[in-house]
Amino acid sequence: MFGRVKPLDAILATAEKKSLHRSLGAFQLTMLGIGAVIGTGIFVLTAEAAQKAGPGMMLSFVIAGFVCAVAALCYAEMSAMVPVSGSAYTYSYAVMGELIAWMVGWALILEYAVAAGAVSVGWSGYVVGLIENALHIDIPDLLVRGPYDGGMINLPAMLIAGLVTWLLVIGTKESASVNAVLVAIKVSALTLFVILALPVMKMENFEPFSPLGFSGIGAAAASIFFAYVGFDAVSTAAEETKNPQRNMPIGLIGSLGICTIFYLLVAAGVIGSVGAQPVMGSPGVGLEPGSRELAAQCAAMGDQAVVCSKEALAWTLREIGWPQIGNLIGLAAGLALPSVILMMMFGQTRIFFVMSRDGLLPAMFSKIHPRYNTPATITIITGIAVALFSAFFPVGLLANISNSGTLFAFAAVSIAVLVIRRTDPSRHRPFRTPAIMVTAPLSLLGCLYLFYKLDVKSQMLFVVWAVIGLVVYFGYSRSRSHVGLGLVEVHETDADVPPQPVPPISSDRED
């Protein structure tokens, strides 16, 4: 049915050698999710959502959060069963075969590398705005914006991408305490924004609520889906969770629920205090975010609208009479967002590393640096790609392209969890997706809907990227695959081979 599959038994061999200690409870999982989710989306993409949906972006946050919630429940079952590196790529390899796995891994390049570029551009907007307002200077747009944003090159975005690449090459890691501080900075910044912005809300700023109709709300949901994708950090901790049947749903839904409430409050603060109506290209039609037309109108307005701002939250506070607090918000984003870039690029290099280890990419991609003990070659290649993305493309376009890859991967996992329930029902599952026949189809349909609501440019770029991936697979990877060469035990999923139950991984699981 699906072609050659890398058996779960072979994949799990690594995990069986070293058991995972179950120490995380529901509270720890929820906090982990909040720290991973809150980041670029809310700090940066608020302006993008406002351009597409106006005040209706509040509903967009709810739609995107719901799709992520059902996808997370599917993701959690697979990550608990297959607690090894590779994410959706590994799950697809084990269930749906090498070709699907390759396409998922190829799509994850868009999720991680392009997303790192989007975060770099978002970081640049906040840092440039902070410097200009703190020092009362005007930095030329030619040097801090890409061609689509009315400039020539975004040098600060390239700089932060290069710095993070260097840190990853030499092996610098964030300690738990540093990460906790960064999470506290992000949450405190958003809380302060809500406290200052909500009291000055004006209800007339919410009218019309949906100037471009539900179509605009759906398009905004497709963009700000980017604001939620960090939730998979929760699902990947399934094998380290006490009583996962109870605590995984609490951690997943709890973190997404809390973040959605945060996002709604922030969106209400932006809309109610300064308004957020799209810039119109013609009657009833908003200009496409990231378009040259919108950039030209925003340049003419001098960024005097939240839909044009590169630092929407800080700009809003300055507009309502809190310029110094606005600068603090910019400083908070400047301090916290590099950690998101680091994790995105780290995830990208891990996917490349696993694909190279399976023979689908050149062996040099999994070569370890003799001094730093890191996959330096692929890290540098990834860093160069991220720097180029961030130098020349706007945050909205990069986020949408990243979302296309993420949605494809999530859809694949939604299908995989259904397939393996049928093909291997007796396998040990530390976590089982509740109401699987409802949850998985909802996740799949939600991913398809959000992909449909992406702009045509992002959809076409994804199709072109997929075609390139197929050419690479059949021209290089298929003939060099370790599974194809017989270096890994393999069976065909369409053969009449009964599923072989595998004993549970040794652990301290509490029933």
CSV table of N, CA, C and O in Angstrom, one decimal, residues 263-336:
chain,number,residue,atom,x,y,z
A,263,TYR,N,-3.7,35.5,23.9
A,263,TYR,CA,-3.8,36.1,22.6
A,263,TYR,C,-5.0,36.9,22.4
A,263,TYR,O,-5.0,38.0,21.8
A,264,LEU,N,-6.1,36.4,22.9
A,264,LEU,CA,-7.4,37.2,22.7
A,264,LEU,C,-7.3,38.5,23.5
A,264,LEU,O,-7.8,39.5,23.0
A,265,LEU,N,-6.7,38.5,24.7
A,265,LEU,CA,-6.6,39.7,25.5
A,265,LEU,C,-5.7,40.7,24.8
A,265,LEU,O,-5.9,41.9,24.8
A,266,VAL,N,-4.6,40.2,24.3
A,266,VAL,CA,-3.6,41.1,23.6
A,266,VAL,C,-4.3,41.6,22.3
A,266,VAL,O,-4.2,42.8,22.0
A,267,ALA,N,-5.0,40.8,21.5
A,267,ALA,CA,-5.6,41.3,20.4
A,267,ALA,C,-6.7,42.3,20.7
A,267,ALA,O,-6.8,43.4,20.0
A,268,ALA,N,-7.4,42.1,21.8
A,268,ALA,CA,-8.4,43.1,22.2
A,268,ALA,C,-7.8,44.4,22.6
A,268,ALA,O,-8.3,45.5,22.4
A,269,GLY,N,-6.6,44.3,23.3
A,269,GLY,CA,-5.9,45.5,23.7
A,269,GLY,C,-5.4,46.3,22.5
A,269,GLY,O,-5.6,47.5,22.5
A,270,VAL,N,-4.9,45.6,21.5
A,270,VAL,CA,-4.5,46.3,20.2
A,270,VAL,C,-5.7,47.0,19.5
A,270,VAL,O,-5.6,48.2,19.2
A,271,ILE,N,-6.7,46.2,19.3
A,271,ILE,CA,-7.9,46.7,18.6
A,271,ILE,C,-8.6,47.8,19.3
A,271,ILE,O,-8.9,48.8,18.8
A,272,GLY,N,-8.9,47.5,20.6
A,272,GLY,CA,-9.6,48.5,21.4
A,272,GLY,C,-8.9,49.8,21.6
A,272,GLY,O,-9.6,50.8,21.7
A,273,SER,N,-7.6,49.8,21.7
A,273,SER,CA,-6.9,51.0,22.0
A,273,SER,C,-6.6,51.9,20.8
A,273,SER,O,-6.7,53.1,20.8
A,274,VAL,N,-6.1,51.2,19.7
A,274,VAL,CA,-5.7,52.0,18.5
A,274,VAL,C,-6.5,51.6,17.2
A,274,VAL,O,-6.3,52.3,16.2
A,275,GLY,N,-7.3,50.6,17.3
A,275,GLY,CA,-8.0,50.1,16.1
A,275,GLY,C,-7.1,49.3,15.2
A,275,GLY,O,-5.9,49.3,15.3
A,276,ALA,N,-7.7,48.5,14.3
A,276,ALA,CA,-7.0,47.6,13.5
A,276,ALA,C,-7.7,47.3,12.2
A,276,ALA,O,-8.0,46.1,11.9
A,277,GLN,N,-8.0,48.3,11.4
A,277,GLN,CA,-8.7,48.0,10.2
A,277,GLN,C,-7.7,47.8,9.0
A,277,GLN,O,-6.7,48.5,9.0
A,278,PRO,N,-8.0,46.9,8.1
A,278,PRO,CA,-7.1,46.6,7.0
A,278,PRO,C,-6.9,47.9,6.2
A,278,PRO,O,-7.8,48.7,6.0
A,279,VAL,N,-5.7,48.0,5.6
A,279,VAL,CA,-5.4,49.0,4.6
A,279,VAL,C,-6.0,48.5,3.3
A,279,VAL,O,-5.7,47.4,2.8
A,280,MET,N,-7.0,49.3,2.7
A,280,MET,CA,-7.7,48.8,1.5
A,280,MET,C,-7.0,49.1,0.2
A,280,MET,O,-6.6,50.3,0.0
A,281,GLY,N,-7.0,48.1,-0.7
A,281,GLY,CA,-6.5,48.4,-2.0
A,281,GLY,C,-7.6,48.9,-2.9
A,281,GLY,O,-7.4,49.7,-3.8
A,282,SER,N,-8.8,48.4,-2.7
A,282,SER,CA,-10.0,48.8,-3.4
A,282,SER,C,-11.2,48.6,-2.5
A,282,SER,O,-11.0,47.9,-1.5
A,283,PRO,N,-12.3,49.1,-2.8
A,283,PRO,CA,-13.5,49.0,-1.9
A,283,PRO,C,-13.7,47.5,-1.5
A,283,PRO,O,-14.0,46.7,-2.3
A,284,GLY,N,-13.6,47.3,-0.2
A,284,GLY,CA,-13.9,45.9,0.4
A,284,GLY,C,-12.8,44.9,0.2
A,284,GLY,O,-12.9,43.8,0.5
A,285,VAL,N,-11.6,45.4,-0.3
A,285,VAL,CA,-10.5,44.4,-0.6
A,285,VAL,C,-9.3,44.9,0.2
A,285,VAL,O,-8.8,46.0,-0.1
A,286,GLY,N,-8.7,44.1,1.0
A,286,GLY,CA,-7.5,44.5,1.7
A,286,GLY,C,-6.3,44.1,0.9
A,286,GLY,O,-6.2,43.2,0.1
A,287,LEU,N,-5.2,44.9,1.0
A,287,LEU,CA,-4.0,44.6,0.3
A,287,LEU,C,-3.3,43.4,0.9
A,287,LEU,O,-3.4,43.2,2.1
A,288,GLU,N,-2.7,42.6,0.1
A,288,GLU,CA,-2.1,41.4,0.6
A,288,GLU,C,-0.9,41.7,1.5
A,288,GLU,O,0.0,42.4,1.1
A,289,PRO,N,-0.9,41.2,2.7
A,289,PRO,CA,0.3,41.4,3.6
A,289,PRO,C,1.6,40.9,2.8
A,289,PRO,O,1.6,39.8,2.2
A,290,GLY,N,2.6,41.6,2.9
A,290,GLY,CA,3.9,41.3,2.2
A,290,GLY,C,3.9,41.7,0.8
A,290,GLY,O,4.9,41.5,0.1
A,291,SER,N,2.8,42.4,0.3
A,291,SER,CA,2.8,42.8,-1.1
A,291,SER,C,3.6,44.2,-1.2
A,291,SER,O,3.7,44.9,-0.2
A,292,ARG,N,4.0,44.4,-2.4
A,292,ARG,CA,4.7,45.7,-2.6
A,292,ARG,C,3.8,46.9,-2.5
A,292,ARG,O,4.1,48.0,-2.0
A,293,GLU,N,2.5,46.6,-2.8
A,293,GLU,CA,1.5,47.7,-2.7
A,293,GLU,C,1.3,48.1,-1.3
A,293,GLU,O,1.2,49.3,-0.9
A,294,LEU,N,1.1,47.1,-0.4
A,294,LEU,CA,1.0,47.4,1.0
A,294,LEU,C,2.2,48.1,1.6
A,294,LEU,O,2.1,49.1,2.3
A,295,ALA,N,3.4,47.6,1.2
A,295,ALA,CA,4.6,48.3,1.6
A,295,ALA,C,4.7,49.7,1.2
A,295,ALA,O,5.1,50.6,2.0
A,296,ALA,N,4.2,50.0,0.0
A,296,ALA,CA,4.2,51.4,-0.5
A,296,ALA,C,3.3,52.3,0.3
A,296,ALA,O,3.6,53.4,0.7
A,297,GLN,N,2.1,51.7,0.6
A,297,GLN,CA,1.1,52.5,1.4
A,297,GLN,C,1.6,52.7,2.8
A,297,GLN,O,1.4,53.8,3.4
A,298,CYS,N,2.2,51.7,3.4
A,298,CYS,CA,2.7,51.8,4.7
A,298,CYS,C,3.8,52.8,4.8
A,298,CYS,O,4.0,53.6,5.7
A,299,ALA,N,4.7,52.8,3.8
A,299,ALA,CA,5.8,53.7,3.7
A,299,ALA,C,5.2,55.2,3.6
A,299,ALA,O,5.8,56.1,4.3
A,300,ALA,N,4.2,55.3,2.9
A,300,ALA,CA,3.6,56.7,2.7
A,300,ALA,C,3.0,57.1,4.1
A,300,ALA,O,3.0,58.3,4.4
A,301,MET,N,2.5,56.2,4.8
A,301,MET,CA,1.8,56.5,6.1
A,301,MET,C,2.9,56.6,7.2
A,301,MET,O,2.5,57.0,8.3
A,302,GLY,N,4.1,56.3,7.0
A,302,GLY,CA,5.1,56.3,8.0
A,302,GLY,C,4.9,55.3,9.1
A,302,GLY,O,5.2,55.6,10.3
A,303,ASP,N,4.3,54.2,8.8
A,303,ASP,CA,4.0,53.1,9.8
A,303,ASP,C,3.0,53.6,10.8
A,303,ASP,O,3.0,53.2,11.9
A,304,GLN,N,2.2,54.6,10.5
A,304,GLN,CA,1.2,55.2,11.4
A,304,GLN,C,0.0,54.3,11.5
A,304,GLN,O,-1.1,54.9,11.5
A,305,ALA,N,0.1,53.1,11.5
A,305,ALA,CA,-1.1,52.2,11.6
A,305,ALA,C,-0.5,50.8,12.1
A,305,ALA,O,0.5,50.4,11.8
A,306,VAL,N,-1.3,50.2,13.0
A,306,VAL,CA,-0.9,48.9,13.6
A,306,VAL,C,-0.7,47.9,12.5
A,306,VAL,O,0.2,47.0,12.6
A,307,VAL,N,-1.5,47.9,11.4
A,307,VAL,CA,-1.3,46.9,10.4
A,307,VAL,C,0.0,47.1,9.6
A,307,VAL,O,0.3,46.2,8.8
A,308,CYS,N,0.6,48.2,9.8
A,308,CYS,CA,1.9,48.4,9.1
A,308,CYS,C,3.1,48.3,10.0
A,308,CYS,O,4.2,48.2,9.5
A,309,SER,N,2.9,48.2,11.3
A,309,SER,CA,4.0,48.2,12.2
A,309,SER,C,4.7,46.9,12.2
A,309,SER,O,4.2,45.8,12.1
A,310,LYS,N,6.1,47.0,12.4
A,310,LYS,CA,6.9,45.8,12.5
A,310,LYS,C,7.1,45.4,14.0
A,310,LYS,O,7.7,44.4,14.3
A,311,GLU,N,6.5,46.2,14.9
A,311,GLU,CA,6.6,45.9,16.3
A,311,GLU,C,5.2,46.3,16.9
A,311,GLU,O,5.2,47.3,17.7
A,312,ALA,N,4.2,45.6,16.6
A,312,ALA,CA,2.8,46.0,16.8
A,312,ALA,C,2.5,46.4,18.3
A,312,ALA,O,1.9,47.4,18.6
A,313,LEU,N,3.0,45.5,19.2
A,313,LEU,CA,2.7,45.7,20.6
A,313,LEU,C,3.4,46.9,21.2
A,313,LEU,O,2.8,47.8,21.9
A,314,ALA,N,4.7,47.1,20.9
A,314,ALA,CA,5.4,48.2,21.3
A,314,ALA,C,4.9,49.5,20.7
A,314,ALA,O,4.7,50.5,21.4
A,315,TRP,N,4.5,49.5,19.4
A,315,TRP,CA,4.0,50.7,18.8
A,315,TRP,C,2.7,51.1,19.4
A,315,TRP,O,2.4,52.3,19.6
A,316,THR,N,1.8,50.1,19.8
A,316,THR,CA,0.5,50.4,20.4
A,316,THR,C,0.7,51.1,21.7
A,316,THR,O,0.0,52.1,22.0
A,317,LEU,N,1.6,50.7,22.5
A,317,LEU,CA,1.9,51.3,23.8
A,317,LEU,C,2.4,52.7,23.6
A,317,LEU,O,2.0,53.6,24.4
A,318,ARG,N,3.2,52.9,22.7
A,318,ARG,CA,3.7,54.3,22.4
A,318,ARG,C,2.6,55.2,22.0
A,318,ARG,O,2.5,56.4,22.4
A,319,GLU,N,1.6,54.7,21.2
A,319,GLU,CA,0.5,55.5,20.7
A,319,GLU,C,-0.5,55.8,21.9
A,319,GLU,O,-1.1,56.9,21.8
A,320,ILE,N,-0.6,55.0,22.9
A,320,ILE,CA,-1.5,55.3,24.0
A,320,ILE,C,-0.9,56.0,25.2
A,320,ILE,O,-1.5,56.1,26.2
A,321,GLY,N,0.3,56.5,25.0
A,321,GLY,CA,1.0,57.3,26.0
A,321,GLY,C,2.0,56.6,26.9
A,321,GLY,O,2.3,57.1,28.0
A,322,TRP,N,2.4,55.4,26.5
A,322,TRP,CA,3.4,54.7,27.4
A,322,TRP,C,4.7,54.4,26.5
A,322,TRP,O,5.0,53.2,26.3
A,323,PRO,N,5.4,55.4,26.1
A,323,PRO,CA,6.5,55.2,25.2
A,323,PRO,C,7.6,54.3,25.9
A,323,PRO,O,8.2,53.5,25.2
A,324,GLN,N,7.9,54.6,27.1
A,324,GLN,CA,9.0,53.9,27.8
A,324,GLN,C,8.6,52.4,28.0
A,324,GLN,O,9.5,51.5,27.8
A,325,ILE,N,7.4,52.2,28.3
A,325,ILE,CA,6.9,50.8,28.5
A,325,ILE,C,6.9,50.1,27.1
A,325,ILE,O,7.3,48.9,27.0
A,326,GLY,N,6.6,50.8,26.1
A,326,GLY,CA,6.7,50.3,24.7
A,326,GLY,C,8.1,49.9,24.4
A,326,GLY,O,8.3,48.8,23.8
A,327,ASN,N,9.1,50.7,24.8
A,327,ASN,CA,10.5,50.3,24.6
A,327,ASN,C,10.8,49.1,25.4
A,327,ASN,O,11.6,48.2,24.9
A,328,LEU,N,10.3,48.9,26.6
A,328,LEU,CA,10.5,47.7,27.4
A,328,LEU,C,10.0,46.5,26.7
A,328,LEU,O,10.6,45.4,26.8
A,329,ILE,N,8.8,46.6,26.1
A,329,ILE,CA,8.2,45.5,25.3
A,329,ILE,C,9.2,45.1,24.2
A,329,ILE,O,9.4,43.9,23.9
A,330,GLY,N,9.7,46.1,23.5
A,330,GLY,CA,10.6,45.9,22.4
A,330,GLY,C,11.9,45.2,23.0
A,330,GLY,O,12.4,44.3,22.3
A,331,LEU,N,12.3,45.6,24.2
A,331,LEU,CA,13.5,45.0,24.8
A,331,LEU,C,13.2,43.5,25.1
A,331,LEU,O,14.1,42.6,24.9
A,332,ALA,N,12.0,43.3,25.7
A,332,ALA,CA,11.6,41.9,26.0
A,332,ALA,C,11.6,41.0,24.8
A,332,ALA,O,12.1,39.9,24.8
A,333,ALA,N,11.1,41.5,23.7
A,333,ALA,CA,11.0,40.7,22.5
A,333,ALA,C,12.5,40.5,22.0
A,333,ALA,O,12.8,39.4,21.5
A,334,GLY,N,13.3,41.5,22.0
A,334,GLY,CA,14.7,41.4,21.6
A,334,GLY,C,15.5,40.4,22.4
A,334,GLY,O,16.3,39.7,21.9
A,335,LEU,N,15.1,40.2,23.7
A,335,LEU,CA,15.8,39.3,24.5
A,335,LEU,C,15.3,37.9,24.4
A,335,LEU,O,16.1,36.9,24.4
A,336,ALA,N,14.0,37.7,24.2
A,336,ALA,CA,13.4,36.4,24.2
A,336,ALA,C,13.3,35.7,22.8
A,336,ALA,O,13.4,34.5,22.8
